[in-house]
Short mmCIF file of C-alpha atoms and ligand atoms in Angstrom, two decimals:
data_model
loop_
_atom_site.label_atom_id
_atom_site.label_comp_id
_atom_site.label_asym_id
_atom_site.label_seq_id
_atom_site.Cartn_x
_atom_site.Cartn_y
_atom_site.Cartn_z
CA MET A 77 0.00 0.00 0.00
CA ARG A 78 1.28 3.44 -0.91
CA CYS A 79 1.83 5.80 2.00
CA LYS A 80 0.34 9.32 1.69
CA VAL A 81 2.86 11.85 2.95
CA SER A 82 3.00 15.61 3.42
CA ILE A 83 6.10 17.66 4.22
CA LEU A 84 5.78 20.94 6.12
CA GLY A 85 8.96 22.93 5.60
CA ALA A 86 9.84 20.90 2.49
CA THR A 87 12.39 23.42 1.19
CA GLY A 88 14.55 23.40 4.35
CA SER A 89 17.36 21.14 5.43
CA ILE A 90 15.12 18.50 7.07
CA GLY A 91 12.52 18.83 4.29
CA GLN A 92 15.12 18.23 1.58
CA ASN A 93 16.56 15.22 3.41
CA THR A 94 13.01 13.83 3.68
CA ILE A 95 12.49 14.36 -0.05
CA ASP A 96 15.81 12.63 -0.72
CA LEU A 97 14.52 9.51 1.06
CA ILE A 98 11.06 9.36 -0.51
CA SER A 99 12.48 10.12 -3.98
CA ARG A 100 14.58 6.96 -3.75
CA ASP A 101 11.43 4.87 -3.43
CA PRO A 102 8.77 6.65 -5.53
CA ASP A 103 6.49 3.60 -5.77
CA SER A 104 5.90 3.60 -2.02
CA TYR A 105 4.67 7.18 -1.57
CA ASP A 106 1.93 9.52 -2.73
CA VAL A 107 2.81 13.12 -1.89
CA VAL A 108 -0.19 15.13 -0.74
CA ALA A 109 1.25 18.53 0.23
CA LEU A 110 4.58 20.34 0.31
CA THR A 111 5.04 23.68 2.06
CA GLY A 112 7.77 26.30 1.99
CA ALA A 113 8.21 30.03 2.38
CA SER A 114 10.54 32.14 0.22
CA ASN A 115 12.24 29.50 -1.95
CA ILE A 116 9.49 29.24 -4.58
CA ALA A 117 11.70 27.67 -7.26
CA GLN A 118 12.63 24.75 -4.98
CA LEU A 119 9.07 24.30 -3.74
CA ALA A 120 7.62 24.24 -7.26
CA HIS A 121 10.37 21.98 -8.58
CA ASP A 122 9.83 19.39 -5.85
CA ALA A 123 6.02 19.59 -5.99
CA ILE A 124 6.10 18.90 -9.74
CA ALA A 125 8.75 16.17 -9.48
CA LEU A 126 6.88 14.39 -6.68
CA LYS A 127 3.43 14.98 -8.25
CA ALA A 128 2.11 16.63 -5.09
CA ASP A 129 -1.58 17.58 -4.95
CA ILE A 130 -0.81 21.00 -3.48
CA ALA A 131 2.16 23.30 -2.83
CA VAL A 132 1.82 26.06 -0.25
CA THR A 133 4.04 29.03 0.49
CA ALA A 134 3.67 30.63 3.91
CA ASP A 135 4.32 34.01 2.28
CA GLU A 136 1.07 35.38 0.81
CA THR A 137 2.91 37.91 -1.33
CA LEU A 138 4.50 35.02 -3.27
CA LEU A 139 1.27 33.31 -4.39
CA GLU A 140 1.49 34.62 -7.95
CA ASP A 141 5.15 33.57 -8.20
CA LEU A 142 4.19 30.08 -7.03
CA ARG A 143 1.30 29.91 -9.54
CA ASP A 144 3.68 30.93 -12.33
CA ALA A 145 6.24 28.35 -11.28
CA LEU A 146 3.60 25.61 -11.21
CA ARG A 147 1.94 26.55 -14.52
CA GLY A 148 1.34 23.57 -16.80
CA SER A 149 1.42 21.09 -13.89
CA ASP A 150 -1.49 19.55 -11.95
CA VAL A 151 -0.22 20.94 -8.63
CA THR A 152 -2.55 23.40 -6.87
CA ALA A 153 -0.96 26.56 -5.42
CA ALA A 154 -1.93 28.20 -2.12
CA ALA A 155 -0.40 30.75 0.26
CA GLY A 156 -0.50 32.04 3.82
CA ALA A 157 -0.21 30.59 7.32
CA ALA A 158 -3.84 29.37 7.32
CA ALA A 159 -3.25 27.52 4.04
CA VAL A 160 -0.18 25.80 5.55
CA THR A 161 -2.29 24.63 8.50
CA GLU A 162 -5.15 23.59 6.20
CA CYS A 163 -2.91 21.41 4.07
CA ALA A 164 -1.59 19.71 7.23
CA THR A 165 -5.15 18.47 7.82
CA ARG A 166 -5.54 16.90 4.36
CA PRO A 167 -5.85 13.13 4.69
CA SER A 168 -2.31 11.75 4.95
CA ASP A 169 -0.70 8.79 6.70
CA TRP A 170 2.47 10.64 7.67
CA VAL A 171 3.27 14.32 8.04
CA MET A 172 6.79 15.68 8.47
CA SER A 173 6.79 18.78 10.72
CA ALA A 174 9.97 20.59 9.61
CA ILE A 175 9.03 24.26 9.62
CA VAL A 176 11.54 26.26 11.66
CA GLY A 177 10.26 28.21 14.68
CA ALA A 178 6.95 28.60 16.49
CA ALA A 179 5.26 28.87 13.06
CA GLY A 180 5.43 25.05 13.04
CA LEU A 181 3.14 24.68 16.07
CA ALA A 182 -0.32 25.25 14.55
CA PRO A 183 0.15 23.03 11.47
CA GLY A 184 1.73 20.19 13.47
CA LEU A 185 -1.05 20.35 16.04
CA ALA A 186 -3.67 20.35 13.26
CA ALA A 187 -2.15 17.18 11.78
CA LEU A 188 -2.19 15.48 15.19
CA GLU A 189 -5.84 16.46 15.74
CA GLN A 190 -6.67 14.66 12.47
CA GLY A 191 -5.10 11.48 13.83
CA THR A 192 -2.16 11.63 11.42
CA THR A 193 1.26 10.28 12.40
CA LEU A 194 3.53 13.27 12.95
CA ALA A 195 7.26 13.00 12.35
CA LEU A 196 8.38 15.88 14.55
CA ALA A 197 11.55 17.80 13.71
CA ASN A 198 10.06 21.12 14.84
CA LYS A 199 11.32 21.11 18.44
CA GLU A 200 9.79 24.54 19.05
CA SER A 201 6.29 23.04 19.18
CA LEU A 202 7.25 20.75 22.08
CA VAL A 203 9.10 23.53 23.90
CA CYS A 204 6.17 25.98 23.51
CA ALA A 205 3.27 23.62 23.92
CA GLY A 206 4.39 20.10 24.77
CA ALA A 207 1.30 19.35 26.85
CA LEU A 208 -0.98 20.49 24.04
CA MET A 209 0.79 18.36 21.43
CA LEU A 210 0.76 15.23 23.61
CA GLU A 211 -2.88 15.74 24.56
CA ALA A 212 -3.90 16.16 20.90
CA ALA A 213 -2.07 12.93 20.06
CA ARG A 214 -3.68 11.10 22.98
CA ARG A 215 -7.19 12.23 22.02
CA SER A 216 -6.99 11.37 18.35
CA GLY A 217 -4.83 8.28 18.84
CA SER A 218 -2.12 9.69 16.57
CA LYS A 219 1.59 9.00 16.98
CA ILE A 220 4.38 11.53 17.40
CA LEU A 221 7.72 10.18 16.17
CA PRO A 222 10.65 12.36 17.21
CA VAL A 223 13.03 13.36 14.43
CA ASP A 224 15.50 15.46 16.39
CA SER A 225 18.50 13.09 16.33
CA GLU A 226 18.85 12.97 20.14
CA HIS A 227 15.16 12.26 20.66
CA SER A 228 15.03 9.66 17.92
CA ALA A 229 18.04 8.05 19.65
CA ILE A 230 16.29 8.08 23.06
CA PHE A 231 13.08 6.74 21.50
CA GLN A 232 15.04 3.88 19.94
CA ALA A 233 16.92 3.10 23.17
CA LEU A 234 13.57 2.87 24.97
CA ILE A 235 11.92 0.37 22.64
CA GLY A 236 10.71 -2.53 24.78
CA GLU A 237 11.77 -0.82 28.01
CA ASP A 238 9.74 0.22 31.06
CA MET A 239 9.93 3.98 31.74
CA ALA A 240 9.87 3.20 35.48
CA ALA A 241 13.33 1.67 35.10
CA VAL A 242 14.80 4.79 33.49
CA GLU A 243 17.17 6.64 35.83
CA ARG A 244 18.52 9.28 33.49
CA ILE A 245 18.70 10.46 29.92
CA ILE A 246 21.94 11.90 28.56
CA ILE A 247 21.87 13.96 25.40
CA THR A 248 25.06 14.80 23.60
CA ALA A 249 26.08 18.20 22.26
CA SER A 250 28.84 18.79 19.74
CA GLY A 251 29.60 22.13 21.40
CA GLY A 252 29.06 23.92 18.08
CA ALA A 253 31.35 26.37 16.35
CA PHE A 254 32.83 28.00 19.47
CA ARG A 255 33.42 25.15 21.89
CA ASP A 256 37.17 25.78 21.93
CA TRP A 257 37.18 29.58 21.63
CA PRO A 258 38.57 31.68 24.49
CA LEU A 259 35.54 32.97 26.45
CA GLU A 260 36.56 36.60 25.95
CA ASP A 261 36.33 36.22 22.17
CA LEU A 262 32.68 35.08 22.11
CA ALA A 263 31.20 38.59 22.14
CA GLY A 264 33.07 39.29 18.89
CA ALA A 265 31.82 36.16 17.06
CA THR A 266 30.47 37.06 13.62
CA LEU A 267 27.34 35.77 11.92
CA ASP A 268 29.44 33.81 9.40
CA GLN A 269 31.48 32.18 12.16
CA ALA A 270 28.32 31.22 14.11
CA SER A 271 26.68 29.84 10.95
CA SER A 272 29.21 27.07 10.36
CA HIS A 273 28.76 23.80 12.25
CA PRO A 274 31.72 21.43 12.79
CA ASN A 275 29.69 18.22 12.14
CA TRP A 276 26.12 18.74 10.97
CA ASP A 277 24.83 20.40 7.80
CA MET A 278 21.62 22.16 8.96
CA GLY A 279 19.54 25.31 8.49
CA GLN A 280 21.20 28.57 9.57
CA ARG A 281 19.05 29.17 12.66
CA ILE A 282 19.66 25.79 14.31
CA THR A 283 23.36 26.06 13.41
CA ILE A 284 23.69 29.34 15.34
CA ASP A 285 21.61 27.82 18.15
CA SER A 286 24.15 24.99 18.29
CA ALA A 287 27.02 27.45 18.77
CA SER A 288 25.15 29.22 21.61
CA MET A 289 23.88 25.87 23.06
CA PHE A 290 20.32 27.20 22.79
CA ASN A 291 19.65 24.24 20.53
CA LYS A 292 20.66 21.85 23.33
CA ALA A 293 18.72 23.92 25.86
CA MET A 294 15.62 23.51 23.68
CA GLU A 295 16.34 19.79 23.41
CA VAL A 296 16.53 19.40 27.19
CA ILE A 297 13.03 20.89 27.46
CA GLU A 298 11.92 18.78 24.48
CA THR A 299 13.18 15.66 26.32
CA ARG A 300 11.27 16.57 29.45
CA GLU A 301 8.06 17.19 27.51
CA PHE A 302 8.20 14.21 25.19
CA PHE A 303 9.48 11.50 27.53
CA GLY A 304 7.87 12.85 30.71
CA VAL A 305 11.05 12.58 32.81
CA LEU A 306 12.02 15.01 35.57
CA PRO A 307 14.41 17.87 34.76
CA GLU A 308 17.01 16.42 37.15
CA GLN A 309 17.00 13.14 35.17
CA ILE A 310 18.26 14.91 32.03
CA GLU A 311 21.98 15.48 31.50
CA VAL A 312 23.95 17.11 28.71
CA ILE A 313 27.44 15.95 27.79
CA VAL A 314 29.71 17.58 25.23
CA HIS A 315 30.76 15.01 22.64
CA PRO A 316 32.60 16.82 19.84
CA GLN A 317 32.36 13.97 17.32
CA SER A 318 28.52 13.78 17.27
CA LEU A 319 28.56 10.00 16.86
CA ILE A 320 26.67 9.10 20.04
CA HIS A 321 23.38 11.00 19.85
CA ALA A 322 21.93 10.14 23.25
CA LEU A 323 22.13 7.55 26.03
CA VAL A 324 19.52 6.17 28.38
CA GLY A 325 20.62 5.05 31.86
CA PHE A 326 18.59 2.33 33.59
CA ALA A 327 18.05 1.28 37.21
CA ASP A 328 20.58 -1.55 36.86
CA GLY A 329 23.35 0.86 35.84
CA ALA A 330 23.23 -0.02 32.13
CA LEU A 331 23.62 2.79 29.62
CA MET A 332 22.07 2.22 26.19
CA ALA A 333 23.72 4.49 23.62
CA HIS A 334 22.57 5.23 20.11
CA VAL A 335 25.57 5.51 17.79
CA GLY A 336 25.57 6.59 14.15
CA PRO A 337 26.97 9.10 11.67
CA PRO A 338 25.78 12.73 11.88
CA ASP A 339 23.23 12.35 9.07
CA MET A 340 19.61 13.39 9.70
CA ARG A 341 18.40 10.86 7.16
CA HIS A 342 18.78 8.21 9.86
CA ALA A 343 16.26 9.82 12.24
CA ILE A 344 13.97 10.86 9.36
CA GLY A 345 14.10 7.37 7.84
CA PHE A 346 13.48 5.72 11.20
CA ALA A 347 10.30 7.84 11.58
CA LEU A 348 9.30 7.18 7.95
CA HIS A 349 9.52 3.40 8.22
CA HIS A 350 8.45 3.01 11.85
CA PRO A 351 7.80 0.43 13.26
CA ASP A 352 9.99 -1.30 10.69
CA ARG A 353 13.66 -0.74 10.06
CA LYS A 354 14.67 -0.52 6.42
CA HIS A 355 17.90 0.08 4.55
CA LEU A 356 18.97 3.73 4.72
CA PRO A 357 21.65 5.40 2.58
CA VAL A 358 23.75 6.62 5.52
CA ASP A 359 27.46 5.90 6.07
CA ARG A 360 28.37 2.87 8.16
CA LEU A 361 30.77 3.73 10.98
CA ASP A 362 34.28 2.29 10.98
CA LEU A 363 34.96 2.11 14.72
CA ALA A 364 38.63 1.17 14.35
CA ALA A 365 39.18 4.26 12.17
CA ILE A 366 37.37 6.43 14.74
CA GLY A 367 39.57 5.02 17.50
CA GLN A 368 38.29 7.03 20.44
CA LEU A 369 35.16 8.79 21.59
CA GLU A 370 35.63 12.08 23.41
CA PHE A 371 33.42 13.59 26.14
CA ARG A 372 33.57 16.68 28.36
CA ALA A 373 31.30 18.36 30.86
CA PRO A 374 29.46 21.41 29.51
CA ASP A 375 30.83 24.75 30.70
CA ASP A 376 28.10 26.88 32.34
CA GLU A 377 29.96 30.11 31.76
CA ARG A 378 30.39 29.49 28.05
CA TRP A 379 26.82 28.28 27.60
CA PRO A 380 24.34 30.06 29.92
CA ALA A 381 21.52 28.70 27.70
CA LEU A 382 21.63 25.38 29.60
CA ARG A 383 21.01 27.12 32.94
CA LEU A 384 18.17 29.13 31.37
CA ALA A 385 16.54 25.88 30.18
CA ARG A 386 16.63 24.57 33.76
CA GLU A 387 15.05 27.78 35.04
CA THR A 388 12.38 27.52 32.34
CA MET A 389 11.50 23.97 33.37
CA GLN A 390 11.45 25.06 37.00
CA ALA A 391 9.00 27.90 36.20
CA GLY A 392 6.80 25.42 34.32
CA GLY A 393 3.44 26.34 32.75
CA MET A 394 4.00 28.39 29.67
CA ALA A 395 7.56 29.44 30.46
CA GLY A 396 8.63 27.24 27.51
CA ALA A 397 6.68 29.48 25.13
CA VAL A 398 8.41 32.53 26.63
CA PHE A 399 11.81 30.87 26.40
CA ASN A 400 11.31 29.93 22.75
CA ALA A 401 9.92 33.30 21.67
CA ALA A 402 12.73 35.14 23.47
CA LYS A 403 15.31 32.84 21.90
CA GLU A 404 13.86 33.30 18.39
CA THR A 405 13.74 37.09 18.79
CA ALA A 406 17.28 37.24 20.22
CA LEU A 407 18.48 35.15 17.27
CA ASP A 408 16.78 37.57 14.85
CA GLY A 409 18.55 40.41 16.70
CA PHE A 410 21.93 38.70 16.33
CA ILE A 411 21.34 37.93 12.64
CA ALA A 412 20.32 41.58 12.07
CA GLY A 413 23.48 42.80 13.85
CA GLN A 414 21.52 44.51 16.68
CA ILE A 415 23.12 42.49 19.48
CA ASN A 416 26.28 40.43 19.78
CA PHE A 417 26.54 36.68 20.25
CA VAL A 418 26.80 36.80 24.05
CA GLN A 419 23.85 39.19 24.38
CA MET A 420 21.42 36.57 22.99
CA ALA A 421 21.44 34.77 26.34
CA GLU A 422 21.09 38.08 28.22
CA VAL A 423 18.00 38.92 26.18
CA VAL A 424 16.45 35.53 26.92
CA GLU A 425 17.25 35.88 30.64
CA ASP A 426 15.75 39.40 30.81
CA THR A 427 12.64 38.29 28.91
CA LEU A 428 12.04 35.28 31.16
CA ALA A 429 12.43 37.47 34.26
CA HIS A 430 10.17 40.19 32.87
CA VAL A 431 7.33 38.04 31.55
CA CYS A 432 7.37 35.61 34.49
CA ALA A 433 7.27 38.51 37.00
CA THR A 434 4.79 40.87 35.37
CA ASP A 435 2.14 38.87 33.56
CA GLY A 436 -0.25 36.07 34.33
CA HIS A 437 0.81 34.33 31.12
CA ILE A 438 2.90 31.60 32.70
CA ALA A 439 -0.01 30.28 34.76
CA ALA A 440 -2.68 30.58 32.02
CA THR A 441 -4.43 27.44 30.82
CA MET A 442 -2.59 26.13 27.79
CA THR A 443 -4.50 26.39 24.51
CA LEU A 444 -3.19 27.22 21.05
CA ASP A 445 -4.51 30.78 21.52
CA THR A 446 -2.90 31.35 24.93
CA VAL A 447 0.40 29.94 23.69
CA LEU A 448 0.35 32.28 20.69
CA GLN A 449 -0.56 35.24 22.94
CA THR A 450 2.29 34.40 25.29
CA ASP A 451 4.61 34.05 22.30
CA HIS A 452 3.54 37.54 21.16
CA VAL A 453 4.06 39.13 24.60
CA ALA A 454 7.47 37.49 24.99
CA ARG A 455 8.60 38.63 21.53
CA LYS A 456 7.73 42.22 22.44
CA ALA A 457 9.61 41.99 25.75
CA ALA A 458 12.60 40.41 24.01
CA GLN A 459 12.62 43.14 21.36
CA ALA A 460 12.61 45.77 24.13
CA ALA A 461 15.61 44.02 25.72
CA ILE A 462 17.37 44.06 22.34
CA ASP A 463 16.55 47.74 21.71
CA LYS A 464 17.95 48.63 25.13
CA ARG A 465 21.26 47.01 24.19
CA ALA A 466 21.30 48.30 20.62
CA GLY A 467 21.17 51.77 22.17
P1 LIG B 262 15.55 25.41 7.53
O1 LIG B 262 15.72 26.84 7.85
O2 LIG B 262 16.55 24.74 6.64
O3 LIG B 262 14.10 25.19 6.86
C1 LIG B 262 12.95 25.73 7.45
C2 LIG B 262 11.71 25.43 6.62
O4 LIG B 262 10.62 26.17 7.24
C3 LIG B 262 11.78 25.93 5.17
O5 LIG B 262 11.04 25.04 4.36
C4 LIG B 262 11.08 27.29 5.22
O6 LIG B 262 10.49 27.63 3.99
C5 LIG B 262 10.01 27.03 6.27
N1 LIG B 262 9.58 28.24 6.96
C6 LIG B 262 10.35 29.24 7.47
N2 LIG B 262 9.59 30.16 8.07
C7 LIG B 262 8.30 29.75 7.95
C8 LIG B 262 7.05 30.28 8.38
N3 LIG B 262 6.96 31.43 9.06
N4 LIG B 262 5.93 29.58 8.09
C9 LIG B 262 5.98 28.41 7.40
N5 LIG B 262 7.14 27.88 6.97
C10 LIG B 262 8.29 28.52 7.24
O7 LIG B 262 15.42 24.63 8.90
P2 LIG B 262 15.86 23.14 9.27
O8 LIG B 262 17.28 23.14 9.67
O9 LIG B 262 15.39 22.18 8.23
O10 LIG B 262 15.02 22.91 10.61
C11 LIG B 262 13.63 22.70 10.60
C12 LIG B 262 13.18 22.29 11.99
O11 LIG B 262 13.77 21.04 12.32
C13 LIG B 262 13.60 23.27 13.09
O12 LIG B 262 12.62 23.27 14.09
C14 LIG B 262 14.88 22.64 13.62
O13 LIG B 262 15.14 23.00 14.97
C15 LIG B 262 14.55 21.18 13.51
N6 LIG B 262 15.72 20.30 13.39
C16 LIG B 262 16.57 20.45 12.36
C17 LIG B 262 17.68 19.62 12.23
C18 LIG B 262 18.61 19.73 11.05
O14 LIG B 262 19.51 18.90 10.92
N7 LIG B 262 18.47 20.68 10.16
C19 LIG B 262 17.94 18.65 13.22
C20 LIG B 262 17.04 18.53 14.27
C21 LIG B 262 15.93 19.35 14.37
MG1 LIG B 263 19.22 17.67 17.77
#
């Protein structure tokens, strides 16, 4: 039976890796919807090549461009955030959630409410609204399959295990572009330097988040939300080679590690074929050539993001939505040259303190609307913190 798939964020790094896998086995898949934003040429090319029913750009001003690019094909064009969410609800067996940022929340949630299996790369939706996502999946009986490499690794290490026997979960961090830089140089890090990852080839935003450790901070919260463990059961270890993706420690002292090359097609393919395992075109590791695996404790001074994640989990409620919105806004400020690399964490810290102290948002009942309102309030507070620093 052919599997009906949709890819949200099809033009990005995860989206393109997903397309690479399904394109290798065209007889197994019917593509329902592909979504993108500004890269209309890529979106149209892939939608035509994969014979998608519909292609959607999140940018309404680009609808005519998309129509032009699709002319002569049978692919329908649509545009705007509502159209992205609508296409996520079209009957599919499997939806890849690979939009970057909080914009991925509504469409992923809509797919879950339909009962569709959601392959979840968009970590922001779990950080902002983990309880909402899990509740939607529980109600409709849909599955969430984690695609973040660490969470796919944990998920795999837990197959057949009893959560009651889990003592701890250890997620690895490469340490990103600046793990060996002198601390005093970090404030002068340029956008180009922050946008180059030592091991993984990813979108620009997550690459910068890896250098600042905000990516790992998000993943700690993601781990807590998805696997339901306590914050104190989650550890981060710096592992510069990115070959071990995560480890699960059990009551008997055993550690189950997931080891593989830094290639997202493993986690995507695992989610695509679940519950089966099928051949994937990823490198096989040569352990003798690797020789040694290296680990170090994360440095709190270099990476304040990890402490901020702990404070966010401690605050609970909707602090995750504040954390994510502040982080996204601070990242925009760094990309725009308004603040330096070190100031991103300061902006997040100020925003958390401000929103947690002055508004009732953290304690509000979590719905899609209250999460989006909190996201809006936090973005404004973060922008004010940026403006203060930009002078
Ligand atoms: P990317 O920047 O390469 O691609 C992002 C995609 O989202 C593009 O298709 C873009 O068109 C779309 N998009 C951007 N803004 C949008 C908006 N406002 N509305 C709708 N669509 C929009 O990002 P990526 O690296 O592929 O990451 C995607 C998600 O997966 C992120 O949440 C990231 O944290 C997560 N993730 C990525 C990797 C990786 O290896 N790249 C690994 C783990 C998790
Ligand atoms: Mg990851």
